[in-house]
PDB file of C-alpha atoms in Angstrom:
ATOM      1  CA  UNK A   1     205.557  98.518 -90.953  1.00 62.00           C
ATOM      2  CA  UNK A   2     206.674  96.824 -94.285  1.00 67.00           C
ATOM      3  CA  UNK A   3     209.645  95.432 -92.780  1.00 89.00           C
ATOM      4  CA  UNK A   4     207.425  93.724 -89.493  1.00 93.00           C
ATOM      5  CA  UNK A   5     204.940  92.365 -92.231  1.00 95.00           C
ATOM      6  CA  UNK A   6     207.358  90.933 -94.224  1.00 95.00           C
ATOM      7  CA  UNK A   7     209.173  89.272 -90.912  1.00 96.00           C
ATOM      8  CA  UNK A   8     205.990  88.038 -90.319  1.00 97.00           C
ATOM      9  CA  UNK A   9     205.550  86.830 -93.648  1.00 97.00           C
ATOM     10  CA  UNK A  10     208.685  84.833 -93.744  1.00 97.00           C
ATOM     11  CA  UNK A  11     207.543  82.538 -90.506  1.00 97.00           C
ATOM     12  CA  UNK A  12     204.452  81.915 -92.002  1.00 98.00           C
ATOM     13  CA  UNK A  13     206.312  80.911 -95.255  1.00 97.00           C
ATOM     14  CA  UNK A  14     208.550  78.635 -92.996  1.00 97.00           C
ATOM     15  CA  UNK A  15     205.809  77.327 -90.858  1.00 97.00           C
ATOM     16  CA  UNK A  16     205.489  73.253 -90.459  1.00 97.00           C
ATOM     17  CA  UNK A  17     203.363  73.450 -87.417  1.00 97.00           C
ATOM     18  CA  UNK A  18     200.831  71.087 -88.792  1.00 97.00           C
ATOM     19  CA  UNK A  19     202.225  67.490 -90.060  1.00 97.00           C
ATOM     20  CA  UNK A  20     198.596  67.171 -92.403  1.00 97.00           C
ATOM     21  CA  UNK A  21     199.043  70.376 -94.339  1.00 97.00           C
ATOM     22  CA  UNK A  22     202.461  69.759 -94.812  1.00 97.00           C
ATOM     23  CA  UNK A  23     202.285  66.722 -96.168  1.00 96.00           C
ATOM     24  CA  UNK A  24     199.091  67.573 -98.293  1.00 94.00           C
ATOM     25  CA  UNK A  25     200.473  71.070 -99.762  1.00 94.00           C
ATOM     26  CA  UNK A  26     203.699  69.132-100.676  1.00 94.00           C
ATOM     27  CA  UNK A  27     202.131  66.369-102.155  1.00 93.00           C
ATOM     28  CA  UNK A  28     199.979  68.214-104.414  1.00 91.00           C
ATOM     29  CA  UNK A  29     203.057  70.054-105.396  1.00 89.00           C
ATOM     30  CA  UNK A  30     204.989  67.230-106.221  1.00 90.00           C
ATOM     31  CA  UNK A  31     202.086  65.204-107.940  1.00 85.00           C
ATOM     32  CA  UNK A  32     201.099  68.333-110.126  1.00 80.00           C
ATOM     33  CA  UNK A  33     197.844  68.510-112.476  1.00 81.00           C
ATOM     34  CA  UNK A  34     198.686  67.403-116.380  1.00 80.00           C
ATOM     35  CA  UNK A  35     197.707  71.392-117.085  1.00 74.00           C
ATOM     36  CA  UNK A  36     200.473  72.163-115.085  1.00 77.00           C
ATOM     37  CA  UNK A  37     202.687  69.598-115.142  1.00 80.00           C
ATOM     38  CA  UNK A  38     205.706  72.273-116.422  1.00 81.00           C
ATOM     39  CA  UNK A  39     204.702  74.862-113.368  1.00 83.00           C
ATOM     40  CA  UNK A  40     206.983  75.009-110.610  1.00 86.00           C
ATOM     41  CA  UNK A  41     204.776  74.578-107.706  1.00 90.00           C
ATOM     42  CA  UNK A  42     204.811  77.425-104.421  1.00 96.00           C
ATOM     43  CA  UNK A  43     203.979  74.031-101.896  1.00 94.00           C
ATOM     44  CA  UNK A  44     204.411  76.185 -98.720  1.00 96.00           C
ATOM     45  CA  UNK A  45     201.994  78.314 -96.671  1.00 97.00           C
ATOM     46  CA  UNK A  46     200.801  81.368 -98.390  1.00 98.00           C
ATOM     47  CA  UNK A  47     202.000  84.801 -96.920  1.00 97.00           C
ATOM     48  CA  UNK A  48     199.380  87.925 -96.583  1.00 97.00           C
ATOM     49  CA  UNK A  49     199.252  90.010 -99.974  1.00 97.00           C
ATOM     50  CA  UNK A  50     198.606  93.425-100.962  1.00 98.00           C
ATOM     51  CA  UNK A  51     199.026  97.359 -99.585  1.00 97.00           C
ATOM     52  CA  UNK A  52     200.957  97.616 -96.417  1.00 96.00           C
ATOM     53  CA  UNK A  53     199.187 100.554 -95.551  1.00 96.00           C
ATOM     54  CA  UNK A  54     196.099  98.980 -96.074  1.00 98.00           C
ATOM     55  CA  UNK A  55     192.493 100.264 -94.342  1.00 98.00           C
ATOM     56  CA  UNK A  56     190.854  97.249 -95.216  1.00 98.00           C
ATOM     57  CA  UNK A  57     191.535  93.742 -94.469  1.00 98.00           C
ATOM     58  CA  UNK A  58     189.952  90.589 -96.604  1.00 98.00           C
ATOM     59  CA  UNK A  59     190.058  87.328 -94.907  1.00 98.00           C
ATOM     60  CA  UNK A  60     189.262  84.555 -96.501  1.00 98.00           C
ATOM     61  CA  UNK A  61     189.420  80.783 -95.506  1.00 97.00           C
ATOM     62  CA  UNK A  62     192.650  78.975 -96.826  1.00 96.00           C
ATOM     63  CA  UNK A  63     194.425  77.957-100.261  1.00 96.00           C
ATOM     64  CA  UNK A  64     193.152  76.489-102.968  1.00 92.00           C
ATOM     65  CA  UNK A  65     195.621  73.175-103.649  1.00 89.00           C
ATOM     66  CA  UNK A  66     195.585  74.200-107.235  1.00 88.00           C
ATOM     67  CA  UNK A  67     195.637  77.822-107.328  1.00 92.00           C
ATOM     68  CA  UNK A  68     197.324  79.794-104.181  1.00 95.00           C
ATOM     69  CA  UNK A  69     199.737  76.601-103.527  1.00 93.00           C
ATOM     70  CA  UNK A  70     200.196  76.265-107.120  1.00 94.00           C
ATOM     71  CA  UNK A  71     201.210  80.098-107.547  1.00 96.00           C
ATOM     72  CA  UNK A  72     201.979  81.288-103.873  1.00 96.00           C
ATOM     73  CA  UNK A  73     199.972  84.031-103.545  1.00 97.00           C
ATOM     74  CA  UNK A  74     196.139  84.591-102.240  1.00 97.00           C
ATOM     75  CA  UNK A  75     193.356  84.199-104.585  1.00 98.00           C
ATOM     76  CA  UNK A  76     195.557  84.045-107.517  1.00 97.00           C
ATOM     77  CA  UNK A  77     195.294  81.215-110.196  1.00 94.00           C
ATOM     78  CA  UNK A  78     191.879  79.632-109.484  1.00 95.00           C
ATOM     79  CA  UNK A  79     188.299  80.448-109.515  1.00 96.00           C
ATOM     80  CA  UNK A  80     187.451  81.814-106.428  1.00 97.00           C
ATOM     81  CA  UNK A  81     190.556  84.548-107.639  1.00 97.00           C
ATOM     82  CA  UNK A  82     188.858  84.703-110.617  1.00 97.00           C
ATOM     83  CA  UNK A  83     185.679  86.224-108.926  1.00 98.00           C
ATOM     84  CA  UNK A  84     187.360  88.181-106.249  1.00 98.00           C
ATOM     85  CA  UNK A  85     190.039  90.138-108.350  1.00 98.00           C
ATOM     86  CA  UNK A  86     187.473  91.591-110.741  1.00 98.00           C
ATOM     87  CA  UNK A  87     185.470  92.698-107.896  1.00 98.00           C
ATOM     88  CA  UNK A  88     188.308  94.296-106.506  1.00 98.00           C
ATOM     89  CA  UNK A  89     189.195  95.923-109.488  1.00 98.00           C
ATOM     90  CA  UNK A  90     185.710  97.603-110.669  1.00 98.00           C
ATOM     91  CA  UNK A  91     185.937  99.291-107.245  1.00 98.00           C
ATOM     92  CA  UNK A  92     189.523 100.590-107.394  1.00 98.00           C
ATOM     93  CA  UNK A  93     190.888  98.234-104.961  1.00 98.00           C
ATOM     94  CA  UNK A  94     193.107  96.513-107.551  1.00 98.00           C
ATOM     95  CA  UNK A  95     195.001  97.593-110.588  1.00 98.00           C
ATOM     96  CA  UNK A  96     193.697  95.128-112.692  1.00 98.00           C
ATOM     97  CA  UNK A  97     191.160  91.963-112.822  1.00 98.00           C
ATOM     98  CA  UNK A  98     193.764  88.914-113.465  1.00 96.00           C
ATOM     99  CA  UNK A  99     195.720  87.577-111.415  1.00 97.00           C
ATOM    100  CA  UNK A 100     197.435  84.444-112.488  1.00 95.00           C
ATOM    101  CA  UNK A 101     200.743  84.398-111.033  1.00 94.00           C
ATOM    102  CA  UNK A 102     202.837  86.269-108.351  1.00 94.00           C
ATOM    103  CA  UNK A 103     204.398  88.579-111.244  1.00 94.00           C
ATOM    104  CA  UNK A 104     201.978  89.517-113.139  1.00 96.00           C
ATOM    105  CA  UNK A 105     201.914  93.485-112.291  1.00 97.00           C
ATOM    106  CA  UNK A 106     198.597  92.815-109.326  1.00 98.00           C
ATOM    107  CA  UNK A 107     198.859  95.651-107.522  1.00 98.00           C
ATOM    108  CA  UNK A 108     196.111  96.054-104.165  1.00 98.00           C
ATOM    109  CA  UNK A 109     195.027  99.491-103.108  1.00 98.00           C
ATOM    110  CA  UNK A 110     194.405  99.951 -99.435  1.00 98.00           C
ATOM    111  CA  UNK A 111     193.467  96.323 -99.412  1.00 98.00           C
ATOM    112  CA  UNK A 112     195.670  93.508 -97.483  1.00 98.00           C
ATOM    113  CA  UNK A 113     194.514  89.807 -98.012  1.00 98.00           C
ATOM    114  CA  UNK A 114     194.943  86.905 -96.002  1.00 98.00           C
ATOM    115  CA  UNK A 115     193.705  83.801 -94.571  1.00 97.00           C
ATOM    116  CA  UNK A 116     192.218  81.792 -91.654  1.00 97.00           C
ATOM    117  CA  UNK A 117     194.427  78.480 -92.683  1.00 97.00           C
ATOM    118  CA  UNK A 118     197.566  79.635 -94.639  1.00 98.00           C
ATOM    119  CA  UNK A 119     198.196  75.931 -96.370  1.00 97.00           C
ATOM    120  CA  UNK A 120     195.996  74.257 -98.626  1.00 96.00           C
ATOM    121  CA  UNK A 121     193.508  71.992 -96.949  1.00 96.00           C
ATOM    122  CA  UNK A 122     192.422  68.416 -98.116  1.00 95.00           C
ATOM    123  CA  UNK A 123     188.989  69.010 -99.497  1.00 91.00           C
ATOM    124  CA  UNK A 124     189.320  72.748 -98.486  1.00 90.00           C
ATOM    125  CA  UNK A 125     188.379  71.921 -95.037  1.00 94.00           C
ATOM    126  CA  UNK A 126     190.823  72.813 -92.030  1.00 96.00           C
ATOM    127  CA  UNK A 127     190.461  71.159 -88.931  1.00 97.00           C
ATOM    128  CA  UNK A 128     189.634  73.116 -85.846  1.00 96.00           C
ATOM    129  CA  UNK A 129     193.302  72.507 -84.233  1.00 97.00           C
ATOM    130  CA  UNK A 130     194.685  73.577 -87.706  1.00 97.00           C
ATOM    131  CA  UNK A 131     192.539  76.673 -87.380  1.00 97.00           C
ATOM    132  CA  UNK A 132     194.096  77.778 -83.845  1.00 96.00           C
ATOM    133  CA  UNK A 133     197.922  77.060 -85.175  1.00 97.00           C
ATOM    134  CA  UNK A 134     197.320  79.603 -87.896  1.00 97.00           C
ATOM    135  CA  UNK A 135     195.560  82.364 -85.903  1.00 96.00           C
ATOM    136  CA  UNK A 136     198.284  84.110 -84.291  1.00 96.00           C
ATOM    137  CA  UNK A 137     199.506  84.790 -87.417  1.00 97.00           C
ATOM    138  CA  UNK A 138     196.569  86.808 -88.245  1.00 97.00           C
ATOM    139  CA  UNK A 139     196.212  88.330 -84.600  1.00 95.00           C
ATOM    140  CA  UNK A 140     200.052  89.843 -85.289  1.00 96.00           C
ATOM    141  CA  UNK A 141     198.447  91.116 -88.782  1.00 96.00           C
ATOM    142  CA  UNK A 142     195.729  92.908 -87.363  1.00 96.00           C
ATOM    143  CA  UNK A 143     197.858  95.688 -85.210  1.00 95.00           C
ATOM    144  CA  UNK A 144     200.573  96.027 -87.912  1.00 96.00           C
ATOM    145  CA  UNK A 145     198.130  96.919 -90.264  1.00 96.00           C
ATOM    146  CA  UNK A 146     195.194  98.223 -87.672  1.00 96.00           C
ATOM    147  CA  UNK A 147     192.259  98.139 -90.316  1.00 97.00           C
ATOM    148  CA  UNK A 148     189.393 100.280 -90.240  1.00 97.00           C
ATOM    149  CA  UNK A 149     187.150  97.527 -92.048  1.00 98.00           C
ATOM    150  CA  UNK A 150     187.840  93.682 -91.966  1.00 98.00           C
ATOM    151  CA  UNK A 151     185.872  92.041 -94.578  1.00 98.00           C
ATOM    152  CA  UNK A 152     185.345  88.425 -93.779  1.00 98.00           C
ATOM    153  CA  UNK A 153     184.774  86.175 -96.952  1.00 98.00           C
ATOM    154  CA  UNK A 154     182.324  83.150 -94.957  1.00 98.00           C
ATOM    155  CA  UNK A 155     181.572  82.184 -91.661  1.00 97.00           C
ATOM    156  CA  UNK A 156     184.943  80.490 -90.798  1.00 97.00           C
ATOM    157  CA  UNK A 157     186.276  83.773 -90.835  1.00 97.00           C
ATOM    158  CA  UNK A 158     184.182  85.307 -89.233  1.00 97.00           C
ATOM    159  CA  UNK A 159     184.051  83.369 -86.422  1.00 94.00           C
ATOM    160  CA  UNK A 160     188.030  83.672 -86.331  1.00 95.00           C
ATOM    161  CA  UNK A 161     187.921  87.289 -86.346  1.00 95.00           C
ATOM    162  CA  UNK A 162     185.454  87.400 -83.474  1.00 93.00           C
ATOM    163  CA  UNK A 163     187.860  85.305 -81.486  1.00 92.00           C
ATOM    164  CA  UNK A 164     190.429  86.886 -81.917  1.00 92.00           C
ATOM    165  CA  UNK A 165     188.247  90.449 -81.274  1.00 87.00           C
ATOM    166  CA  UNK A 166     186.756  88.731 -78.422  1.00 82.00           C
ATOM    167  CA  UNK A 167     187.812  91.426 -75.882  1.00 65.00           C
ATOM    168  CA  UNK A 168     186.122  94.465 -77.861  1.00 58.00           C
ATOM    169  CA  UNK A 169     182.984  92.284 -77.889  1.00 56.00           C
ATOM    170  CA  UNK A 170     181.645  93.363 -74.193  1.00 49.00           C
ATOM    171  CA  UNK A 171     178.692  93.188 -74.006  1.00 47.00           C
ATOM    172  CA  UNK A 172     177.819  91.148 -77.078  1.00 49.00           C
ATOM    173  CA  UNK A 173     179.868  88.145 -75.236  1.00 44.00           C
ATOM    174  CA  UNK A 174     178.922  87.127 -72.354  1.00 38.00           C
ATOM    175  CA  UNK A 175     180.845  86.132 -69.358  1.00 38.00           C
ATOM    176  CA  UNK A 176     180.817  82.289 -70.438  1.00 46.00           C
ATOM    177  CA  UNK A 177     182.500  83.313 -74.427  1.00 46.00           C
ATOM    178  CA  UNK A 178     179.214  82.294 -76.216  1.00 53.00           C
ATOM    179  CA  UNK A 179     178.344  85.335 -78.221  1.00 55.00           C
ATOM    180  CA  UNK A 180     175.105  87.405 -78.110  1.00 55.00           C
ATOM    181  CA  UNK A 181     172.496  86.166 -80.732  1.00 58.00           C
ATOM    182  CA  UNK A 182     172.860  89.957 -82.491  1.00 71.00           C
ATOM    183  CA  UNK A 183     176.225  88.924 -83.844  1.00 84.00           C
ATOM    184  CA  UNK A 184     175.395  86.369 -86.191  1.00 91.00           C
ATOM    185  CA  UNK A 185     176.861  85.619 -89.947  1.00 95.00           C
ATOM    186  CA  UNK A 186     175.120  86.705 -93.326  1.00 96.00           C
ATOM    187  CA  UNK A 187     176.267  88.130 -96.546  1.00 97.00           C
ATOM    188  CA  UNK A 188     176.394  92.360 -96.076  1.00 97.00           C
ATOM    189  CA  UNK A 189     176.121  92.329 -92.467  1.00 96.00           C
ATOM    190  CA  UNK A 190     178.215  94.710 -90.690  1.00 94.00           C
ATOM    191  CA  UNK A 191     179.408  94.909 -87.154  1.00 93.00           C
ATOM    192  CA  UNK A 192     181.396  98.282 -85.058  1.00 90.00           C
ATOM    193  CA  UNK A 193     183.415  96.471 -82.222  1.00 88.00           C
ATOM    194  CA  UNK A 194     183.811  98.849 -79.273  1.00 83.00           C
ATOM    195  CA  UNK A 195     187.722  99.713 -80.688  1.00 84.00           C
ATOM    196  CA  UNK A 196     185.813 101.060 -83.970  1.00 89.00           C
ATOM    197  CA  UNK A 197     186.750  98.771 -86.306  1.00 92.00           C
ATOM    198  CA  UNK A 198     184.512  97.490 -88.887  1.00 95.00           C
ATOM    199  CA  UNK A 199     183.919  93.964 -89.386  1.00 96.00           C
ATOM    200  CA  UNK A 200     181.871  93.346 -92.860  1.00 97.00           C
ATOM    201  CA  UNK A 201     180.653  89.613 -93.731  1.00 98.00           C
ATOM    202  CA  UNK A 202     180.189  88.484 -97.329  1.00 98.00           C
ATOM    203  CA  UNK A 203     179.934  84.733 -98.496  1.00 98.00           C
ATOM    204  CA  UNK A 204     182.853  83.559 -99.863  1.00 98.00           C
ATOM    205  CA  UNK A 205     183.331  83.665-103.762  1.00 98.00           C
ATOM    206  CA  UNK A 206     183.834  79.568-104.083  1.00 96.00           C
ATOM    207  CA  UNK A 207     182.394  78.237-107.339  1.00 95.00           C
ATOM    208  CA  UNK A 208     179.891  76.742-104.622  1.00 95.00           C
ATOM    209  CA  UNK A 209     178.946  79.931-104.025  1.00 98.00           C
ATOM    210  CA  UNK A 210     179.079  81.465-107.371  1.00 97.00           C
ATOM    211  CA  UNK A 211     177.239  79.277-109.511  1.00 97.00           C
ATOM    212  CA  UNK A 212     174.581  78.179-107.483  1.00 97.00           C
ATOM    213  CA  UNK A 213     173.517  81.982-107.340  1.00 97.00           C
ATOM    214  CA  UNK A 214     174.464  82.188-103.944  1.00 98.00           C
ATOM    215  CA  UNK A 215     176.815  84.881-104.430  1.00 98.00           C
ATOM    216  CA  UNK A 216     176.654  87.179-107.025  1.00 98.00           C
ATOM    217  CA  UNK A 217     178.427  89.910-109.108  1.00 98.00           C
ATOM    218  CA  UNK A 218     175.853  92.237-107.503  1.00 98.00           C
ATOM    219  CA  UNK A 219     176.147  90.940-104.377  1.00 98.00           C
ATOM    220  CA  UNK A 220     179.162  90.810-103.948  1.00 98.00           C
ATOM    221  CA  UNK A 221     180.208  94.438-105.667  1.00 98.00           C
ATOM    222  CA  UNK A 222     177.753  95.642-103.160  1.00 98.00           C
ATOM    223  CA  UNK A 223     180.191  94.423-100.384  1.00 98.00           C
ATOM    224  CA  UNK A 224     182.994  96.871-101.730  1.00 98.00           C
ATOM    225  CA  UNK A 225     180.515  99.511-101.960  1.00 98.00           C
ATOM    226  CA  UNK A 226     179.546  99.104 -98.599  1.00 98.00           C
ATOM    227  CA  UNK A 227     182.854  99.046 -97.640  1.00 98.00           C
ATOM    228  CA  UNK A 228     183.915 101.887 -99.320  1.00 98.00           C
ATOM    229  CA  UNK A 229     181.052 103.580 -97.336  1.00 97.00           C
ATOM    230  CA  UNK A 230     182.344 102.171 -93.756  1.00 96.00           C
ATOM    231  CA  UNK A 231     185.764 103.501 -94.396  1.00 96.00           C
ATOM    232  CA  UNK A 232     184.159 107.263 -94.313  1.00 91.00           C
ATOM    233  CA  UNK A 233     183.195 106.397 -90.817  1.00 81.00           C
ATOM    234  CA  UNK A 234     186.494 106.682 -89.353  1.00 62.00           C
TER     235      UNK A 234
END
């Protein structure tokens, strides 16, 4: 298994499909931030991080141009990191709360993280054709790993989980694709497809999230909880 992730990993860390995130994630790269103008920039797509053998799969939306295509790994080295880590760590998914840089001792239990768009976005915001280049990445994730609960961190995940999923779906699709009004987005809603996996929504810890009071620390260490209590459905 470790050796087909980390195949996988390695096209995704060569991938140019898409001339606008190429150019953007190696621009910001080159033209680095005054705080960290002696960094060595990551500048490529960001590979999935964490346990191998993980149960539970996070998916999240894409880079942040500062933090995971500063550092080159997920969530690490911005805010939205800064929010998720912790989280992770009060409920013994992680080893510890920081995470700054790719060597600084993170360590994931039973959790895998990765993303809908796996280059930094301009103004975080992937275009739909940018969206379908990056999925087969994450539909050759999801049977290597074969997760018992995917929690999807906002809509745009969601909805690329559920395309991906669309087969198990039957009946909630219908025979035109357009999904049945029961499977709808919202923070702590939960979904069984008809292979048994989980799927688990939460908003996404962005600071537009987090300090508007959208999301959180409650709320969002209630998702863990809850899907700490959807693994013991297996």
């Amino acid at each position: 298994m470790q050796s087909r992730l980390d195949k996988l990993n390695q096209e995704i860390i060569s991938c140019r499909k898409c001339s606008r995130l190429v150019a953007w994630r190696e621009e910001v790269a080159r033209v680095k931030r005054k705080a960290y103008k002696d960094q060595e920039y990551w500048g490529k797509p960001i590979p999935g991080f964490g346990d191998p053998q993980a149960r539970v799969l996070v998916v999240g939306l894409a880079p942040g141009a500062r933090g995971s295509n500063r550092t080159g790994r997920a969530f690490t080295g911005d805010a939205s990191g800064g929010f998720l880590y912790p989280a992770l760590h009060r409920a013994g998914f992680a080893n510890q709360p920081s995470a700054v840089s790719r060597r600084d001792g993170l360590v994931l239990n039973d959790v895998y993280i990765v993303a809908t768009a796996r280059c930094a976005p301009p103004a975080n915001k992937p275009t739909p054709g940018e969206l379908h280049n990056c999925r087969p990445y994450l539909e050759r994730e999801i049977p290597i790993l074969k997760p018992k609960v995917i929690v999807c961190l906002g809509r745009v995940a969601f909805e690329s989980i559920l395309r991906i999923y669309s087969h198990s779906l039957t009946p909630a699709l219908s025979q035109n694709g357009r999904r049945n009004s029961r499977w709808k987005f919202g923070h702590g809603a939960s979904y069984q497809l008809e292979s048994r996996e989980w799927i688990l929504c939460s908003y996404h810890p962005s600071q537009q999230n987090t300090l508007t009071g959208k999301l959180t620390v409650k709320m969002f260490d209630d998702i863990w909880v809850k899907t700490k209590e959807l693994l013991q459905h297996e």
